[in-house]
Amino acid sequence: MRTYLLYEIANSHGGSKDYIYKLIDSLPQEKNIGIKFQVFKYNEIALKDYDYYKVYVKFFIDRQNWKEIFTYAKSRGFDVWIDVFDLYSVEVLKNNLSLVTGIKMQSSVLDNLKVLKCLSETIRNKKVKVILNIAGREIDNIKETSANLKTNYFPKNEIILQAGFQGYPTDKEDLTVSKVRILKSEFPDTTISYADHVDGKSPLAFDIPVFAVLAGAEHIEKHVCLNRNKTKYDFQSAIEPHECANLIYKLKECEKILGTKLVPDKEVNYLKTTIEKPIAAVAMRAGDVINFKNFDFRRTGQDGLTVAEIKDLMSKRYILAKNIKPGKTISKNDIKKARIGVIIACRMKSTRLKHKAV
């Protein structure tokens, strides 16, 4: 699969490590698929007056358990990604750099100067990819922010720009898949990612990623959970493990539709077998100069030179080497290079201008 698929576990685990391991075991794995984990500490991501502070406490997983989770996911063949929210995220990343393929920064974190500084020092010279989610930002701000981050914080890291936000779930009207096309136009040398967050129960949960790829996305993020009906958190836009195969299938079919060549072999053959070839409209004789006024154009099973080939030979002064009957094509064996001679007449007996050319 050419499209990169990133499973987003988010906080569907509710703080349960067993849930995470079961989910890792249940997800289909193949080339170009990774798993992303949201790593944060309650008192570094929020203050106690924040509505979800107590929930964040429940979600907390310590450093050692994260290391074991990352190691296990890696052993199962998945790329490991981390959502960076705070300094705790960076610390966990620093202790697991050998296991991590990339990190993601949500749009809400892109202005956290302390996190940016610490993160930059951690991955500046490492082959760690960086997803920048740009939800809620206008194009001028996206340009300014991405340029600043690339220049001052991640000069050697591959930057991936991501569209999409979580609306628990996100309404169809707010998906703005067209943003992918705009981002690809404004940042032609940058990989574009899309995270749809549409209702996981909707058929669109499998179609929107395809639409995004058709719009130019090369990277798809998709929320996953073990069971929407039994999961308390982050289930709204998640698909279940047994449904992931359908998403992978659709992405592969999408790649087939997009193709890898501008003109595939069968299309070349289609034109070759249906093109109207030049055929003699009248009898033509050996020695005649080739002239398109003497041709008609028809589909035929005969082999013969194309218009372009005949034009090229005409420019090189080829003529007919054989007689051609009406309704016949011309082959390379039917033509030859014209021999051009020069005749000079002289006054042989002139007494005034002897041997002068006439």
Coordinates of C-alpha atoms in Angstrom, one line a residue:
M1 CA 0.0 0.0 0.0
R2 CA 1.5 3.3 -1.0
T3 CA -0.8 5.4 1.2
Y4 CA 0.5 5.6 4.8
L5 CA -2.2 4.6 7.3
L6 CA -1.8 5.7 10.9
Y7 CA -4.0 4.1 13.5
E8 CA -4.9 6.6 16.2
I9 CA -5.6 5.0 19.6
A10 CA -6.1 8.3 21.3
N11 CA -7.7 7.9 24.7
S12 CA -10.0 5.0 23.9
H13 CA -8.0 2.9 26.4
G14 CA -9.3 5.0 29.3
G15 CA -6.0 4.4 31.1
S16 CA -6.1 0.6 30.7
K17 CA -2.8 -0.9 29.5
D18 CA -4.5 -4.2 28.8
Y19 CA -6.9 -2.4 26.4
I20 CA -3.9 -1.0 24.5
Y21 CA -2.3 -4.5 24.2
K22 CA -5.5 -6.1 23.0
L23 CA -6.0 -3.3 20.4
I24 CA -2.5 -3.7 19.1
D25 CA -3.0 -7.5 18.8
S26 CA -6.4 -6.9 17.0
L27 CA -5.3 -4.4 14.3
P28 CA -4.3 -5.7 10.9
Q29 CA -0.7 -4.9 10.0
E30 CA 1.2 -4.5 6.8
K31 CA 3.7 -2.2 5.1
N32 CA 3.1 1.5 5.6
I33 CA 1.0 1.2 8.7
G34 CA 1.7 2.8 12.1
I35 CA 0.1 3.3 15.5
K36 CA -0.1 6.6 17.3
F37 CA -0.3 7.0 21.1
Q38 CA -1.3 10.1 22.9
V39 CA 1.3 10.6 25.7
F40 CA 0.7 13.4 28.3
K41 CA 0.6 14.0 32.0
Y42 CA -2.5 15.6 33.5
N43 CA -0.8 18.4 35.4
E44 CA 1.4 19.3 32.4
I45 CA -1.4 19.5 29.8
A46 CA -4.0 21.3 31.9
L47 CA -4.8 23.1 35.1
K48 CA -7.2 21.7 37.7
D49 CA -9.9 24.2 36.7
Y50 CA -10.1 22.5 33.2
D51 CA -13.2 20.4 32.7
Y52 CA -11.4 17.3 31.7
Y53 CA -8.6 17.5 34.3
K54 CA -9.8 14.6 36.3
V55 CA -10.3 12.5 33.2
Y56 CA -6.7 13.2 32.2
V57 CA -5.6 11.9 35.5
K58 CA -7.4 8.7 34.7
F59 CA -5.7 8.4 31.3
F60 CA -2.2 8.7 32.7
I61 CA 0.3 6.0 31.9
D62 CA 3.9 6.1 33.3
R63 CA 7.2 6.1 31.4
Q64 CA 8.0 2.4 31.9
N65 CA 4.6 1.2 30.7
W66 CA 4.9 3.4 27.6
K67 CA 8.3 2.0 26.8
E68 CA 6.9 -1.6 27.1
I69 CA 3.9 -0.6 24.9
F70 CA 6.1 1.0 22.2
T71 CA 8.4 -2.1 22.3
Y72 CA 5.4 -4.4 21.9
A73 CA 3.9 -2.4 19.0
K74 CA 7.2 -2.4 17.3
S75 CA 7.6 -6.1 17.7
R76 CA 4.2 -6.6 16.0
G77 CA 5.5 -4.8 12.9
F78 CA 4.0 -1.3 13.5
D79 CA 5.7 2.0 13.2
V80 CA 5.4 3.9 16.5
W81 CA 4.2 7.5 16.6
I82 CA 3.7 9.8 19.6
D83 CA 1.3 12.7 20.0
V84 CA 3.3 15.4 21.8
F85 CA 1.3 17.6 24.1
D86 CA 3.7 18.6 27.0
L87 CA 7.1 18.2 28.4
Y88 CA 6.2 14.8 29.7
S89 CA 5.5 13.7 26.1
V90 CA 9.0 14.9 25.1
E91 CA 10.6 13.1 28.0
V92 CA 8.9 9.8 27.0
L93 CA 10.0 10.4 23.4
K94 CA 13.6 11.1 24.5
N95 CA 13.7 7.8 26.3
N96 CA 12.3 5.9 23.3
L97 CA 13.9 7.5 20.2
S98 CA 15.1 4.2 18.8
L99 CA 11.5 2.9 18.7
V100 CA 9.7 6.0 17.4
T101 CA 9.1 6.8 13.7
G102 CA 7.5 10.1 14.1
I103 CA 5.6 12.5 16.3
K104 CA 2.5 14.7 15.9
M105 CA 1.7 18.1 17.3
Q106 CA -1.9 19.1 17.4
S107 CA -2.7 22.6 16.2
S108 CA -3.3 23.6 19.8
V109 CA 0.3 22.8 20.7
L110 CA 2.1 24.6 17.9
D111 CA 2.5 27.8 19.9
N112 CA 3.8 26.1 23.1
L113 CA 7.3 27.6 23.0
K114 CA 8.7 25.4 25.9
V115 CA 7.6 22.2 24.3
L116 CA 8.9 23.3 20.9
K117 CA 12.3 24.2 22.3
C118 CA 12.6 20.9 24.2
L119 CA 11.3 18.8 21.3
S120 CA 13.7 20.5 18.9
E121 CA 16.7 19.7 21.1
T122 CA 15.5 16.1 21.3
I123 CA 14.9 15.3 17.6
R124 CA 16.8 18.0 15.7
N125 CA 19.4 15.5 14.4
K126 CA 17.2 12.4 14.4
K127 CA 15.2 10.8 11.6
V128 CA 12.0 11.5 13.3
K129 CA 9.1 12.7 11.2
V130 CA 6.9 15.6 12.4
I131 CA 3.2 15.9 11.7
L132 CA 1.8 19.4 12.1
N133 CA -1.9 19.5 12.4
I134 CA -3.1 22.9 11.2
A135 CA -6.8 22.7 12.2
G136 CA -8.4 26.2 12.7
R137 CA -5.6 28.1 11.0
E138 CA -6.0 30.2 7.8
I139 CA -3.5 29.6 4.9
D140 CA -1.3 32.6 5.8
N141 CA -0.9 31.4 9.3
I142 CA -0.2 27.9 8.1
K143 CA 2.6 29.3 5.9
E144 CA 4.0 31.4 8.6
T145 CA 3.8 28.7 11.3
S146 CA 5.2 25.9 9.2
A147 CA 8.1 28.0 7.9
N148 CA 9.0 29.1 11.4
L149 CA 8.9 25.5 12.8
K150 CA 10.9 24.1 9.8
T151 CA 13.5 26.8 10.0
N152 CA 13.9 27.3 13.7
Y153 CA 12.9 24.0 15.3
F154 CA 12.9 21.1 12.8
P155 CA 15.3 21.9 10.0
K156 CA 16.4 18.3 9.3
N157 CA 13.1 16.6 10.0
E158 CA 10.5 15.6 7.4
I159 CA 7.4 17.8 7.9
I160 CA 3.9 16.5 7.2
L161 CA 1.0 18.9 7.2
Q162 CA -2.3 17.5 8.4
A163 CA -5.8 18.7 7.9
G164 CA -8.8 17.5 10.1
F165 CA -10.1 18.0 13.6
Q166 CA -12.1 16.0 16.2
G167 CA -15.7 17.0 16.5
Y168 CA -16.8 13.9 18.5
P169 CA -17.7 13.1 15.7
T170 CA -17.0 15.7 13.0
D171 CA -20.0 16.8 10.9
K172 CA -19.9 16.2 7.2
E173 CA -20.1 19.9 6.5
D174 CA -16.9 20.4 8.6
L175 CA -14.8 17.8 7.0
T176 CA -13.5 20.1 4.3
V177 CA -11.6 17.5 2.3
S178 CA -11.0 20.3 -0.3
K179 CA -8.4 21.6 2.2
V180 CA -6.1 18.7 1.1
R181 CA -6.1 20.0 -2.4
I182 CA -5.4 23.5 -1.3
L183 CA -2.5 22.4 1.0
K184 CA -1.0 20.3 -1.8
S185 CA -1.2 23.3 -4.1
E186 CA 0.4 25.7 -1.6
F187 CA 3.0 23.1 -0.3
P188 CA 3.7 20.9 -3.4
D189 CA 6.9 19.4 -1.9
T190 CA 5.3 18.5 1.5
T191 CA 3.4 15.3 2.4
I192 CA -0.2 16.0 3.2
S193 CA -2.1 14.0 5.8
Y194 CA -5.8 13.9 6.5
A195 CA -7.6 12.9 9.7
D196 CA -11.4 12.8 9.1
H197 CA -13.0 12.0 12.5
V198 CA -16.4 11.3 10.9
D199 CA -18.9 9.1 12.7
G200 CA -17.3 5.6 13.0
K201 CA -20.7 4.0 12.3
S202 CA -21.2 5.8 9.0
P203 CA -20.2 4.3 5.6
L204 CA -18.4 7.6 5.2
A205 CA -15.9 6.4 7.7
F206 CA -14.4 4.3 4.9
D207 CA -15.1 6.7 2.0
I208 CA -13.8 10.0 3.4
P209 CA -10.1 8.7 3.6
V210 CA -10.5 7.6 -0.1
F211 CA -11.8 11.1 -1.0
A212 CA -8.8 12.6 0.8
V213 CA -6.3 10.4 -1.1
L214 CA -8.0 11.4 -4.4
A215 CA -7.6 15.0 -3.4
G216 CA -3.9 14.5 -2.9
A217 CA -3.3 13.1 0.6
E218 CA -0.5 10.5 1.0
H219 CA -1.1 10.0 4.7
I220 CA -4.3 9.0 6.4
E221 CA -4.9 9.0 10.2
K222 CA -7.9 6.9 11.5
H223 CA -9.2 6.6 15.0
V224 CA -9.6 3.0 16.2
C225 CA -11.0 1.3 19.3
L226 CA -11.9 -2.3 20.3
N227 CA -15.6 -1.9 20.4
R228 CA -17.5 1.4 20.0
N229 CA -20.4 0.2 22.2
K230 CA -18.1 -0.8 25.1
T231 CA -15.5 2.0 24.8
K232 CA -16.2 5.0 27.0
Y233 CA -13.7 7.5 25.5
D234 CA -12.8 8.5 22.0
F235 CA -15.1 6.0 20.3
Q236 CA -17.2 8.5 18.3
S237 CA -15.0 8.6 15.2
A238 CA -13.3 5.2 15.7
I239 CA -13.6 2.1 13.5
E240 CA -13.1 -1.3 15.0
P241 CA -10.2 -3.7 14.2
H242 CA -12.4 -6.0 12.0
E243 CA -13.4 -2.9 10.0
C244 CA -9.9 -1.8 9.3
A245 CA -9.5 -4.5 6.6
N246 CA -12.3 -2.7 4.7
L247 CA -10.5 0.6 5.0
I248 CA -7.2 -0.9 3.8
Y249 CA -9.0 -2.6 0.9
K250 CA -10.6 0.7 -0.2
L251 CA -7.3 2.6 0.0
K252 CA -5.6 -0.1 -2.2
E253 CA -8.5 0.1 -4.7
C254 CA -8.2 3.9 -4.7
E255 CA -4.5 3.5 -5.5
K256 CA -5.4 1.3 -8.4
I257 CA -7.8 3.9 -9.7
L258 CA -5.2 6.7 -9.4
G259 CA -2.6 4.5 -11.2
T260 CA 1.1 5.0 -11.5
K261 CA 1.4 6.0 -15.2
L262 CA -0.1 8.9 -17.1
V263 CA -0.7 6.5 -20.0
P264 CA -1.0 2.8 -18.9
D265 CA 0.0 0.0 -21.3
K266 CA -3.6 -1.0 -22.1
E267 CA -4.4 2.6 -23.0
V268 CA -1.4 2.7 -25.4
N269 CA -2.6 -0.6 -27.0
Y270 CA -6.2 0.9 -27.2
L271 CA -4.9 3.8 -29.4
K272 CA -2.6 1.5 -31.4
T273 CA -5.5 -0.8 -32.4
T274 CA -8.1 1.9 -33.0
I275 CA -6.2 4.7 -34.6
E276 CA -7.2 5.6 -38.2
K277 CA -4.1 4.9 -40.3
P278 CA -3.1 6.5 -43.6
I279 CA -4.1 4.3 -46.6
A280 CA -3.7 5.0 -50.3
A281 CA -6.7 6.8 -51.7
V282 CA -5.5 6.4 -55.3
A283 CA -2.9 4.2 -57.0
M284 CA 0.6 5.5 -56.3
R285 CA 3.6 4.7 -58.3
A286 CA 7.3 4.0 -57.4
G287 CA 9.2 7.3 -57.5
D288 CA 6.2 9.4 -56.5
V289 CA 6.8 12.0 -53.8
I290 CA 4.7 11.2 -50.8
N291 CA 1.8 13.6 -50.4
F292 CA -1.0 13.5 -47.9
K293 CA -3.5 14.6 -50.5
N294 CA -3.2 11.0 -51.8
F295 CA -4.3 9.4 -48.5
D296 CA -7.5 8.5 -46.8
F297 CA -7.6 7.5 -43.1
R298 CA -9.3 4.3 -41.8
R299 CA -9.1 1.7 -39.0
T300 CA -7.4 -1.4 -40.5
G301 CA -5.8 -4.6 -39.4
Q302 CA -2.9 -3.8 -41.8
D303 CA 0.5 -2.8 -40.4
G304 CA 1.6 0.6 -41.6
L305 CA 3.4 3.8 -40.9
T306 CA 1.6 6.4 -38.8
V307 CA 1.0 10.0 -39.7
A308 CA 3.9 11.1 -37.5
E309 CA 6.3 8.6 -39.1
I310 CA 5.3 9.6 -42.6
K311 CA 5.8 13.3 -41.8
D312 CA 9.3 12.5 -40.5
L313 CA 10.2 10.6 -43.6
M314 CA 8.8 13.3 -45.8
S315 CA 11.0 15.9 -44.1
K316 CA 14.0 13.6 -44.9
R317 CA 13.1 13.5 -48.6
Y318 CA 11.9 9.9 -48.9
I319 CA 9.9 8.8 -51.9
L320 CA 7.9 5.6 -52.8
A321 CA 10.1 2.6 -53.7
K322 CA 7.1 0.5 -54.9
N323 CA 3.7 0.9 -56.5
I324 CA 0.9 1.2 -53.9
K325 CA -2.6 0.0 -54.6
P326 CA -5.7 2.0 -53.3
G327 CA -6.7 0.8 -49.8
K328 CA -3.2 -0.2 -48.8
T329 CA -1.0 1.2 -46.0
I330 CA 2.6 2.2 -46.5
S331 CA 5.4 0.3 -44.7
K332 CA 9.1 1.2 -44.4
N333 CA 9.8 -1.3 -47.2
D334 CA 7.7 0.7 -49.5
I335 CA 9.9 3.9 -49.4
K336 CA 13.4 4.9 -50.1
K337 CA 15.6 7.9 -49.8
A338 CA 15.4 10.1 -52.9
R339 CA 18.6 10.5 -54.9
I340 CA 19.1 14.1 -55.9
G341 CA 21.4 15.0 -58.8
V342 CA 22.5 18.3 -60.3
I343 CA 22.8 18.9 -64.1
I344 CA 25.0 21.7 -65.3
A345 CA 24.9 22.8 -69.0
C346 CA 28.0 24.5 -70.3
R347 CA 28.9 26.3 -73.6
M348 CA 31.6 24.0 -74.9
K349 CA 32.3 25.8 -78.2
S350 CA 31.9 29.4 -77.2
T351 CA 34.9 31.6 -78.2
R352 CA 33.9 34.4 -75.9
L353 CA 32.8 32.6 -72.7
K354 CA 34.2 29.0 -73.1
H355 CA 32.8 26.5 -70.6
K356 CA 30.4 29.0 -69.0
A357 CA 27.5 27.4 -67.3
V358 CA 24.2 28.3 -69.0

